[in-house]
Amino acid sequence: VDSLDNAGPFTVFAPTNAAFEKLPPGTVEGLVKPDKKDALRNILKYHVTVSVYQAKSLTDGQVLAMANGAKATVHVKDGKISINNANVVASVMATNGIVHVVDTVMLPPQ
C-alpha cells in the first residue's frame, strides 16, 4: 500500500496479546501460512489509518478510512472509545503518529 510507504503520520490500532487469544483456535497459525499472506495483510492494514487521531479528537460515529481500503467506525460512550467492536485500552504517542491499544482484533468487512 503506497500510503504505508511513507514516514507517516499513522494511527495504529494495535491488539493486545489477549486480543489474539480471543480468536478461534488455529486462526493465527492459519494466517501465517504462505497461502494466507493476502488475508493476513488485509487484516493488518485494517488496523492502520493515515493521519494522527488522538483519543480526544475521536468522535462518536466518526468513520475512518483504513489502509486496506475499508472503513471502521469510532464509538464514544461515557468517555470510553472503541472502534468497531474493539475497545481502546491505552494510547501511546510515537514519532510517526499514535498507537491505540485495543482489546480485540478487528476483522475487515467481507
Short mmCIF file of N, CA, C and O in Angstrom, two decimals:
data_model
loop_
_atom_site.label_atom_id
_atom_site.label_comp_id
_atom_site.label_asym_id
_atom_site.label_seq_id
_atom_site.Cartn_x
_atom_site.Cartn_y
_atom_site.Cartn_z
N VAL A 1 0.85 -1.17 0.00
CA VAL A 1 0.00 0.00 0.00
C VAL A 1 0.89 1.22 0.00
O VAL A 1 1.73 1.39 0.88
N ASP A 2 0.72 2.07 -1.00
CA ASP A 2 1.56 3.25 -1.14
C ASP A 2 1.49 4.14 0.10
O ASP A 2 2.49 4.74 0.48
N SER A 3 0.32 4.26 0.72
CA SER A 3 0.19 5.14 1.88
C SER A 3 1.07 4.70 3.04
O SER A 3 1.45 5.51 3.88
N LEU A 4 1.44 3.43 3.10
CA LEU A 4 2.29 2.95 4.19
C LEU A 4 3.77 3.00 3.84
O LEU A 4 4.60 2.68 4.65
N ASP A 5 4.08 3.40 2.62
CA ASP A 5 5.47 3.51 2.21
C ASP A 5 6.11 4.80 2.68
O ASP A 5 7.30 4.98 2.52
N ASN A 6 5.31 5.72 3.20
CA ASN A 6 5.88 6.99 3.64
C ASN A 6 6.14 6.97 5.14
O ASN A 6 5.86 6.00 5.82
N ALA A 7 6.65 8.06 5.65
CA ALA A 7 7.04 8.14 7.07
C ALA A 7 5.88 8.43 8.01
O ALA A 7 6.06 8.53 9.20
N GLY A 8 4.68 8.53 7.48
CA GLY A 8 3.53 8.79 8.33
C GLY A 8 3.09 10.24 8.17
O GLY A 8 3.49 10.90 7.24
N PRO A 9 2.26 10.68 9.06
CA PRO A 9 1.88 10.06 10.32
C PRO A 9 0.80 8.99 10.14
O PRO A 9 0.06 9.00 9.17
N PHE A 10 0.76 8.09 11.12
CA PHE A 10 -0.21 7.00 11.13
C PHE A 10 -0.91 6.92 12.48
O PHE A 10 -0.37 7.31 13.51
N THR A 11 -2.10 6.36 12.45
CA THR A 11 -2.77 5.91 13.67
C THR A 11 -2.88 4.40 13.54
O THR A 11 -3.41 3.90 12.54
N VAL A 12 -2.36 3.70 14.52
CA VAL A 12 -2.38 2.24 14.53
C VAL A 12 -3.25 1.78 15.69
O VAL A 12 -3.11 2.27 16.82
N PHE A 13 -4.15 0.86 15.43
CA PHE A 13 -4.96 0.22 16.46
C PHE A 13 -4.34 -1.15 16.68
O PHE A 13 -4.54 -2.07 15.88
N ALA A 14 -3.54 -1.27 17.73
CA ALA A 14 -2.73 -2.46 17.96
C ALA A 14 -3.39 -3.38 18.99
O ALA A 14 -3.53 -3.01 20.15
N PRO A 15 -3.77 -4.58 18.57
CA PRO A 15 -4.38 -5.53 19.51
C PRO A 15 -3.38 -6.04 20.55
O PRO A 15 -2.20 -6.24 20.24
N THR A 16 -3.89 -6.28 21.74
CA THR A 16 -3.08 -6.88 22.80
C THR A 16 -2.90 -8.37 22.52
O THR A 16 -3.60 -8.94 21.67
N ASN A 17 -2.00 -9.00 23.24
CA ASN A 17 -1.85 -10.45 23.12
C ASN A 17 -3.16 -11.15 23.46
O ASN A 17 -3.54 -12.12 22.81
N ALA A 18 -3.85 -10.65 24.48
CA ALA A 18 -5.12 -11.24 24.88
C ALA A 18 -6.16 -11.13 23.76
O ALA A 18 -7.02 -12.00 23.63
N ALA A 19 -6.06 -10.09 22.95
CA ALA A 19 -6.99 -9.94 21.82
C ALA A 19 -6.81 -11.08 20.83
O ALA A 19 -7.78 -11.63 20.32
N PHE A 20 -5.56 -11.44 20.58
CA PHE A 20 -5.29 -12.56 19.66
C PHE A 20 -5.78 -13.88 20.24
O PHE A 20 -6.23 -14.76 19.51
N GLU A 21 -5.72 -14.01 21.56
CA GLU A 21 -6.18 -15.23 22.21
C GLU A 21 -7.69 -15.39 22.11
O GLU A 21 -8.21 -16.50 22.24
N LYS A 22 -8.42 -14.31 21.86
CA LYS A 22 -9.88 -14.38 21.72
C LYS A 22 -10.31 -14.93 20.36
O LYS A 22 -11.46 -15.30 20.18
N LEU A 23 -9.37 -14.97 19.41
CA LEU A 23 -9.70 -15.53 18.09
C LEU A 23 -9.90 -17.04 18.20
O LEU A 23 -9.35 -17.67 19.09
N PRO A 24 -10.68 -17.62 17.31
CA PRO A 24 -10.87 -19.07 17.34
C PRO A 24 -9.53 -19.81 17.26
O PRO A 24 -8.59 -19.34 16.60
N PRO A 25 -9.42 -20.95 17.93
CA PRO A 25 -8.17 -21.73 17.90
C PRO A 25 -7.71 -21.99 16.46
O PRO A 25 -8.52 -22.31 15.59
N GLY A 26 -6.43 -21.81 16.23
CA GLY A 26 -5.85 -22.08 14.93
C GLY A 26 -5.88 -20.91 13.97
O GLY A 26 -5.26 -20.96 12.90
N THR A 27 -6.57 -19.82 14.33
CA THR A 27 -6.69 -18.68 13.42
C THR A 27 -5.33 -18.05 13.13
O THR A 27 -4.96 -17.86 11.97
N VAL A 28 -4.59 -17.74 14.18
CA VAL A 28 -3.29 -17.09 13.99
C VAL A 28 -2.34 -18.01 13.23
O VAL A 28 -1.68 -17.58 12.27
N GLU A 29 -2.30 -19.27 13.61
CA GLU A 29 -1.43 -20.23 12.93
C GLU A 29 -1.80 -20.35 11.45
O GLU A 29 -0.93 -20.47 10.59
N GLY A 30 -3.08 -20.32 11.16
CA GLY A 30 -3.53 -20.41 9.78
C GLY A 30 -3.16 -19.19 8.96
O GLY A 30 -2.80 -19.29 7.79
N LEU A 31 -3.22 -18.00 9.59
CA LEU A 31 -2.94 -16.77 8.87
C LEU A 31 -1.46 -16.58 8.52
O LEU A 31 -1.13 -15.80 7.63
N VAL A 32 -0.58 -17.27 9.21
CA VAL A 32 0.85 -17.10 8.91
C VAL A 32 1.33 -18.09 7.84
O VAL A 32 2.50 -18.07 7.47
N LYS A 33 0.44 -18.92 7.34
CA LYS A 33 0.80 -19.83 6.24
C LYS A 33 0.96 -19.03 4.95
O LYS A 33 0.25 -18.05 4.73
N PRO A 34 1.89 -19.45 4.10
CA PRO A 34 2.15 -18.70 2.86
C PRO A 34 0.91 -18.43 2.00
O PRO A 34 0.77 -17.35 1.43
N ASP A 35 -0.01 -19.37 1.93
CA ASP A 35 -1.19 -19.18 1.09
C ASP A 35 -2.21 -18.21 1.69
O ASP A 35 -3.18 -17.83 1.04
N LYS A 36 -2.01 -17.79 2.93
CA LYS A 36 -2.91 -16.85 3.61
C LYS A 36 -2.29 -15.46 3.75
O LYS A 36 -2.80 -14.61 4.47
N LYS A 37 -1.17 -15.23 3.06
CA LYS A 37 -0.45 -13.97 3.18
C LYS A 37 -1.34 -12.76 2.86
O LYS A 37 -1.31 -11.76 3.56
N ASP A 38 -2.16 -12.87 1.83
CA ASP A 38 -3.03 -11.75 1.46
C ASP A 38 -4.09 -11.48 2.53
O ASP A 38 -4.40 -10.33 2.82
N ALA A 39 -4.64 -12.53 3.12
CA ALA A 39 -5.63 -12.37 4.18
C ALA A 39 -5.01 -11.71 5.40
O ALA A 39 -5.60 -10.80 6.00
N LEU A 40 -3.81 -12.14 5.77
CA LEU A 40 -3.11 -11.54 6.91
C LEU A 40 -2.80 -10.07 6.63
O LEU A 40 -3.03 -9.21 7.48
N ARG A 41 -2.32 -9.77 5.44
CA ARG A 41 -2.00 -8.38 5.06
C ARG A 41 -3.26 -7.52 5.15
O ARG A 41 -3.22 -6.40 5.65
N ASN A 42 -4.39 -8.04 4.70
CA ASN A 42 -5.65 -7.30 4.75
C ASN A 42 -6.05 -6.99 6.19
O ASN A 42 -6.46 -5.87 6.51
N ILE A 43 -5.92 -7.96 7.07
CA ILE A 43 -6.26 -7.75 8.49
C ILE A 43 -5.33 -6.73 9.11
O ILE A 43 -5.76 -5.82 9.82
N LEU A 44 -4.04 -6.84 8.85
CA LEU A 44 -3.08 -5.90 9.42
C LEU A 44 -3.34 -4.47 8.94
O LEU A 44 -3.32 -3.52 9.73
N LYS A 45 -3.62 -4.32 7.66
CA LYS A 45 -3.89 -2.99 7.11
C LYS A 45 -5.19 -2.40 7.67
O LYS A 45 -5.35 -1.18 7.71
N TYR A 46 -6.11 -3.27 8.09
CA TYR A 46 -7.37 -2.80 8.67
C TYR A 46 -7.17 -2.19 10.06
O TYR A 46 -8.07 -1.61 10.62
N HIS A 47 -5.97 -2.29 10.58
CA HIS A 47 -5.65 -1.71 11.89
C HIS A 47 -4.86 -0.41 11.78
O HIS A 47 -4.38 0.10 12.79
N VAL A 48 -4.72 0.13 10.57
CA VAL A 48 -3.91 1.33 10.34
C VAL A 48 -4.68 2.34 9.51
O VAL A 48 -5.35 1.97 8.54
N THR A 49 -4.56 3.61 9.88
CA THR A 49 -5.09 4.69 9.06
C THR A 49 -4.04 5.79 8.98
O THR A 49 -3.22 5.94 9.88
N VAL A 50 -4.05 6.50 7.87
CA VAL A 50 -3.10 7.59 7.67
C VAL A 50 -3.62 8.83 8.39
O VAL A 50 -4.80 9.14 8.32
N SER A 51 -2.74 9.53 9.08
CA SER A 51 -3.02 10.72 9.87
C SER A 51 -2.95 10.34 11.35
O SER A 51 -2.84 9.15 11.69
N VAL A 52 -3.01 11.33 12.20
CA VAL A 52 -2.96 11.09 13.64
C VAL A 52 -4.33 11.42 14.23
O VAL A 52 -4.80 12.55 14.10
N TYR A 53 -4.94 10.43 14.84
CA TYR A 53 -6.21 10.62 15.52
C TYR A 53 -5.99 10.38 17.01
O TYR A 53 -6.00 9.23 17.46
N GLN A 54 -5.75 11.46 17.74
CA GLN A 54 -5.60 11.33 19.18
C GLN A 54 -6.97 11.02 19.78
O GLN A 54 -8.01 11.33 19.21
N ALA A 55 -6.96 10.40 20.96
CA ALA A 55 -8.20 10.00 21.61
C ALA A 55 -9.16 11.18 21.75
O ALA A 55 -10.36 11.04 21.49
N LYS A 56 -8.64 12.33 22.10
CA LYS A 56 -9.51 13.49 22.32
C LYS A 56 -10.17 13.99 21.03
O LYS A 56 -11.16 14.71 21.08
N SER A 57 -9.63 13.61 19.86
CA SER A 57 -10.21 14.08 18.61
C SER A 57 -11.17 13.05 17.98
O SER A 57 -11.81 13.35 16.98
N LEU A 58 -11.26 11.87 18.56
CA LEU A 58 -12.18 10.85 18.03
C LEU A 58 -13.59 11.13 18.52
O LEU A 58 -13.80 11.44 19.70
N THR A 59 -14.56 11.03 17.63
CA THR A 59 -15.94 11.34 17.99
C THR A 59 -16.86 10.17 17.66
O THR A 59 -16.58 9.36 16.78
N ASP A 60 -17.97 10.11 18.37
CA ASP A 60 -18.93 9.03 18.17
C ASP A 60 -19.48 9.07 16.75
O ASP A 60 -19.91 10.12 16.26
N GLY A 61 -19.43 7.94 16.08
CA GLY A 61 -19.93 7.84 14.72
C GLY A 61 -18.91 8.20 13.65
O GLY A 61 -19.20 8.05 12.45
N GLN A 62 -17.75 8.66 14.05
CA GLN A 62 -16.70 9.02 13.08
C GLN A 62 -16.28 7.78 12.30
O GLN A 62 -16.08 6.72 12.86
N VAL A 63 -16.15 7.93 10.99
CA VAL A 63 -15.75 6.82 10.13
C VAL A 63 -14.33 7.08 9.64
O VAL A 63 -14.04 8.16 9.12
N LEU A 64 -13.46 6.10 9.84
CA LEU A 64 -12.07 6.21 9.42
C LEU A 64 -11.82 5.32 8.21
O LEU A 64 -12.29 4.18 8.17
N ALA A 65 -11.08 5.83 7.26
CA ALA A 65 -10.66 5.05 6.11
C ALA A 65 -9.37 4.32 6.50
O ALA A 65 -8.37 4.95 6.83
N MET A 66 -9.42 3.01 6.47
CA MET A 66 -8.28 2.21 6.89
C MET A 66 -7.37 1.93 5.69
O MET A 66 -7.78 2.09 4.54
N ALA A 67 -6.14 1.52 5.97
CA ALA A 67 -5.13 1.33 4.92
C ALA A 67 -5.48 0.23 3.93
O ALA A 67 -4.94 0.20 2.83
N ASN A 68 -6.41 -0.66 4.28
CA ASN A 68 -6.80 -1.72 3.34
C ASN A 68 -7.93 -1.27 2.42
O ASN A 68 -8.41 -2.04 1.60
N GLY A 69 -8.39 -0.03 2.57
CA GLY A 69 -9.46 0.50 1.73
C GLY A 69 -10.84 0.39 2.36
O GLY A 69 -11.78 0.99 1.85
N ALA A 70 -10.97 -0.35 3.45
CA ALA A 70 -12.26 -0.47 4.13
C ALA A 70 -12.42 0.67 5.14
O ALA A 70 -11.50 1.45 5.37
N LYS A 71 -13.58 0.74 5.73
CA LYS A 71 -13.87 1.77 6.73
C LYS A 71 -14.12 1.13 8.08
O LYS A 71 -14.56 -0.02 8.17
N ALA A 72 -13.84 1.88 9.15
CA ALA A 72 -14.10 1.45 10.51
C ALA A 72 -14.78 2.61 11.23
O ALA A 72 -14.49 3.78 10.95
N THR A 73 -15.68 2.29 12.15
CA THR A 73 -16.47 3.31 12.83
C THR A 73 -16.05 3.44 14.29
O THR A 73 -15.96 2.45 15.01
N VAL A 74 -15.83 4.68 14.70
CA VAL A 74 -15.47 5.00 16.08
C VAL A 74 -16.76 5.16 16.89
O VAL A 74 -17.75 5.70 16.41
N HIS A 75 -16.70 4.68 18.13
CA HIS A 75 -17.81 4.86 19.06
C HIS A 75 -17.25 5.46 20.34
O HIS A 75 -16.20 5.03 20.81
N VAL A 76 -17.95 6.46 20.87
CA VAL A 76 -17.55 7.08 22.13
C VAL A 76 -18.77 7.09 23.02
O VAL A 76 -19.81 7.64 22.66
N LYS A 77 -18.64 6.44 24.18
CA LYS A 77 -19.75 6.40 25.12
C LYS A 77 -19.18 6.49 26.53
O LYS A 77 -18.29 5.72 26.89
N ASP A 78 -19.70 7.44 27.28
CA ASP A 78 -19.26 7.64 28.66
C ASP A 78 -17.74 7.80 28.74
O ASP A 78 -17.09 7.30 29.65
N GLY A 79 -17.17 8.48 27.75
CA GLY A 79 -15.73 8.74 27.75
C GLY A 79 -14.87 7.58 27.30
O GLY A 79 -13.65 7.69 27.24
N LYS A 80 -15.50 6.45 26.98
CA LYS A 80 -14.74 5.28 26.53
C LYS A 80 -14.82 5.19 25.01
O LYS A 80 -15.88 5.38 24.42
N ILE A 81 -13.68 4.88 24.40
CA ILE A 81 -13.58 4.85 22.95
C ILE A 81 -13.46 3.42 22.46
O ILE A 81 -12.73 2.61 23.04
N SER A 82 -14.17 3.14 21.38
CA SER A 82 -14.00 1.86 20.69
C SER A 82 -14.01 2.13 19.20
O SER A 82 -14.45 3.18 18.74
N ILE A 83 -13.47 1.19 18.47
CA ILE A 83 -13.51 1.25 17.02
C ILE A 83 -14.06 -0.10 16.57
O ILE A 83 -13.52 -1.15 16.93
N ASN A 84 -15.18 -0.06 15.85
CA ASN A 84 -15.95 -1.27 15.56
C ASN A 84 -16.24 -1.95 16.89
O ASN A 84 -16.85 -1.36 17.76
N ASN A 85 -15.77 -3.15 17.11
CA ASN A 85 -16.04 -3.85 18.37
C ASN A 85 -14.82 -3.94 19.27
O ASN A 85 -14.80 -4.70 20.22
N ALA A 86 -13.80 -3.13 18.99
CA ALA A 86 -12.55 -3.16 19.77
C ALA A 86 -12.46 -1.94 20.68
O ALA A 86 -12.55 -0.80 20.21
N ASN A 87 -12.31 -2.19 21.96
CA ASN A 87 -12.19 -1.11 22.94
C ASN A 87 -10.75 -0.61 23.02
O ASN A 87 -9.82 -1.41 23.09
N VAL A 88 -10.59 0.71 23.01
CA VAL A 88 -9.27 1.30 23.20
C VAL A 88 -8.94 1.25 24.69
O VAL A 88 -9.69 1.78 25.51
N VAL A 89 -7.84 0.58 25.03
CA VAL A 89 -7.47 0.42 26.44
C VAL A 89 -6.28 1.29 26.83
O VAL A 89 -6.01 1.47 28.02
N ALA A 90 -5.55 1.83 25.85
CA ALA A 90 -4.42 2.71 26.12
C ALA A 90 -4.04 3.40 24.82
O ALA A 90 -4.38 2.92 23.73
N SER A 91 -3.34 4.51 24.93
CA SER A 91 -2.85 5.23 23.76
C SER A 91 -1.43 5.69 24.02
O SER A 91 -1.12 6.13 25.13
N VAL A 92 -0.58 5.56 23.00
CA VAL A 92 0.82 5.90 23.14
C VAL A 92 1.24 6.72 21.92
O VAL A 92 1.06 6.27 20.78
N MET A 93 1.78 7.90 22.16
CA MET A 93 2.30 8.71 21.07
C MET A 93 3.59 8.09 20.54
O MET A 93 4.36 7.51 21.30
N ALA A 94 3.80 8.20 19.25
CA ALA A 94 5.02 7.71 18.61
C ALA A 94 5.59 8.83 17.75
O ALA A 94 4.90 9.83 17.49
N THR A 95 6.81 8.67 17.29
CA THR A 95 7.41 9.73 16.48
C THR A 95 6.71 9.90 15.15
O THR A 95 6.75 10.98 14.57
N ASN A 96 6.04 8.86 14.66
CA ASN A 96 5.35 8.96 13.37
C ASN A 96 3.83 8.79 13.51
O ASN A 96 3.16 8.40 12.57
N GLY A 97 3.30 9.10 14.68
CA GLY A 97 1.85 9.02 14.85
C GLY A 97 1.45 8.62 16.25
O GLY A 97 2.05 9.04 17.23
N ILE A 98 0.44 7.77 16.33
CA ILE A 98 -0.09 7.32 17.62
C ILE A 98 -0.52 5.87 17.52
O ILE A 98 -0.95 5.41 16.45
N VAL A 99 -0.37 5.16 18.62
CA VAL A 99 -0.82 3.78 18.72
C VAL A 99 -1.93 3.74 19.77
O VAL A 99 -1.73 4.17 20.91
N HIS A 100 -3.09 3.25 19.37
CA HIS A 100 -4.17 2.99 20.31
C HIS A 100 -4.19 1.48 20.52
O HIS A 100 -4.38 0.72 19.56
N VAL A 101 -4.00 1.05 21.73
CA VAL A 101 -4.01 -0.37 22.06
C VAL A 101 -5.47 -0.80 22.20
O VAL A 101 -6.24 -0.13 22.91
N VAL A 102 -5.85 -1.88 21.52
CA VAL A 102 -7.24 -2.34 21.55
C VAL A 102 -7.32 -3.78 22.07
O VAL A 102 -6.36 -4.54 21.98
N ASP A 103 -8.50 -4.13 22.60
CA ASP A 103 -8.67 -5.43 23.24
C ASP A 103 -9.23 -6.51 22.32
O ASP A 103 -9.51 -7.62 22.77
N THR A 104 -9.38 -6.19 21.04
CA THR A 104 -9.97 -7.14 20.09
C THR A 104 -9.30 -6.95 18.73
O THR A 104 -9.04 -5.83 18.32
N VAL A 105 -9.03 -8.06 18.06
CA VAL A 105 -8.53 -7.99 16.68
C VAL A 105 -9.72 -7.62 15.79
O VAL A 105 -10.76 -8.28 15.83
N MET A 106 -9.56 -6.57 15.02
CA MET A 106 -10.63 -6.13 14.13
C MET A 106 -10.54 -6.88 12.81
O MET A 106 -9.48 -6.89 12.18
N LEU A 107 -11.61 -7.52 12.44
CA LEU A 107 -11.64 -8.24 11.17
C LEU A 107 -12.33 -7.36 10.13
O LEU A 107 -13.40 -6.83 10.38
N PRO A 108 -11.70 -7.20 8.96
CA PRO A 108 -12.29 -6.34 7.93
C PRO A 108 -13.62 -6.89 7.44
O PRO A 108 -13.83 -8.10 7.46
N PRO A 109 -14.48 -6.00 6.97
CA PRO A 109 -15.75 -6.47 6.40
C PRO A 109 -15.46 -7.33 5.16
O PRO A 109 -14.49 -7.10 4.45
N GLN A 110 -16.32 -8.28 4.93
CA GLN A 110 -16.14 -9.18 3.77
C GLN A 110 -16.56 -8.50 2.50
O GLN A 110 -17.48 -7.86 2.36
#
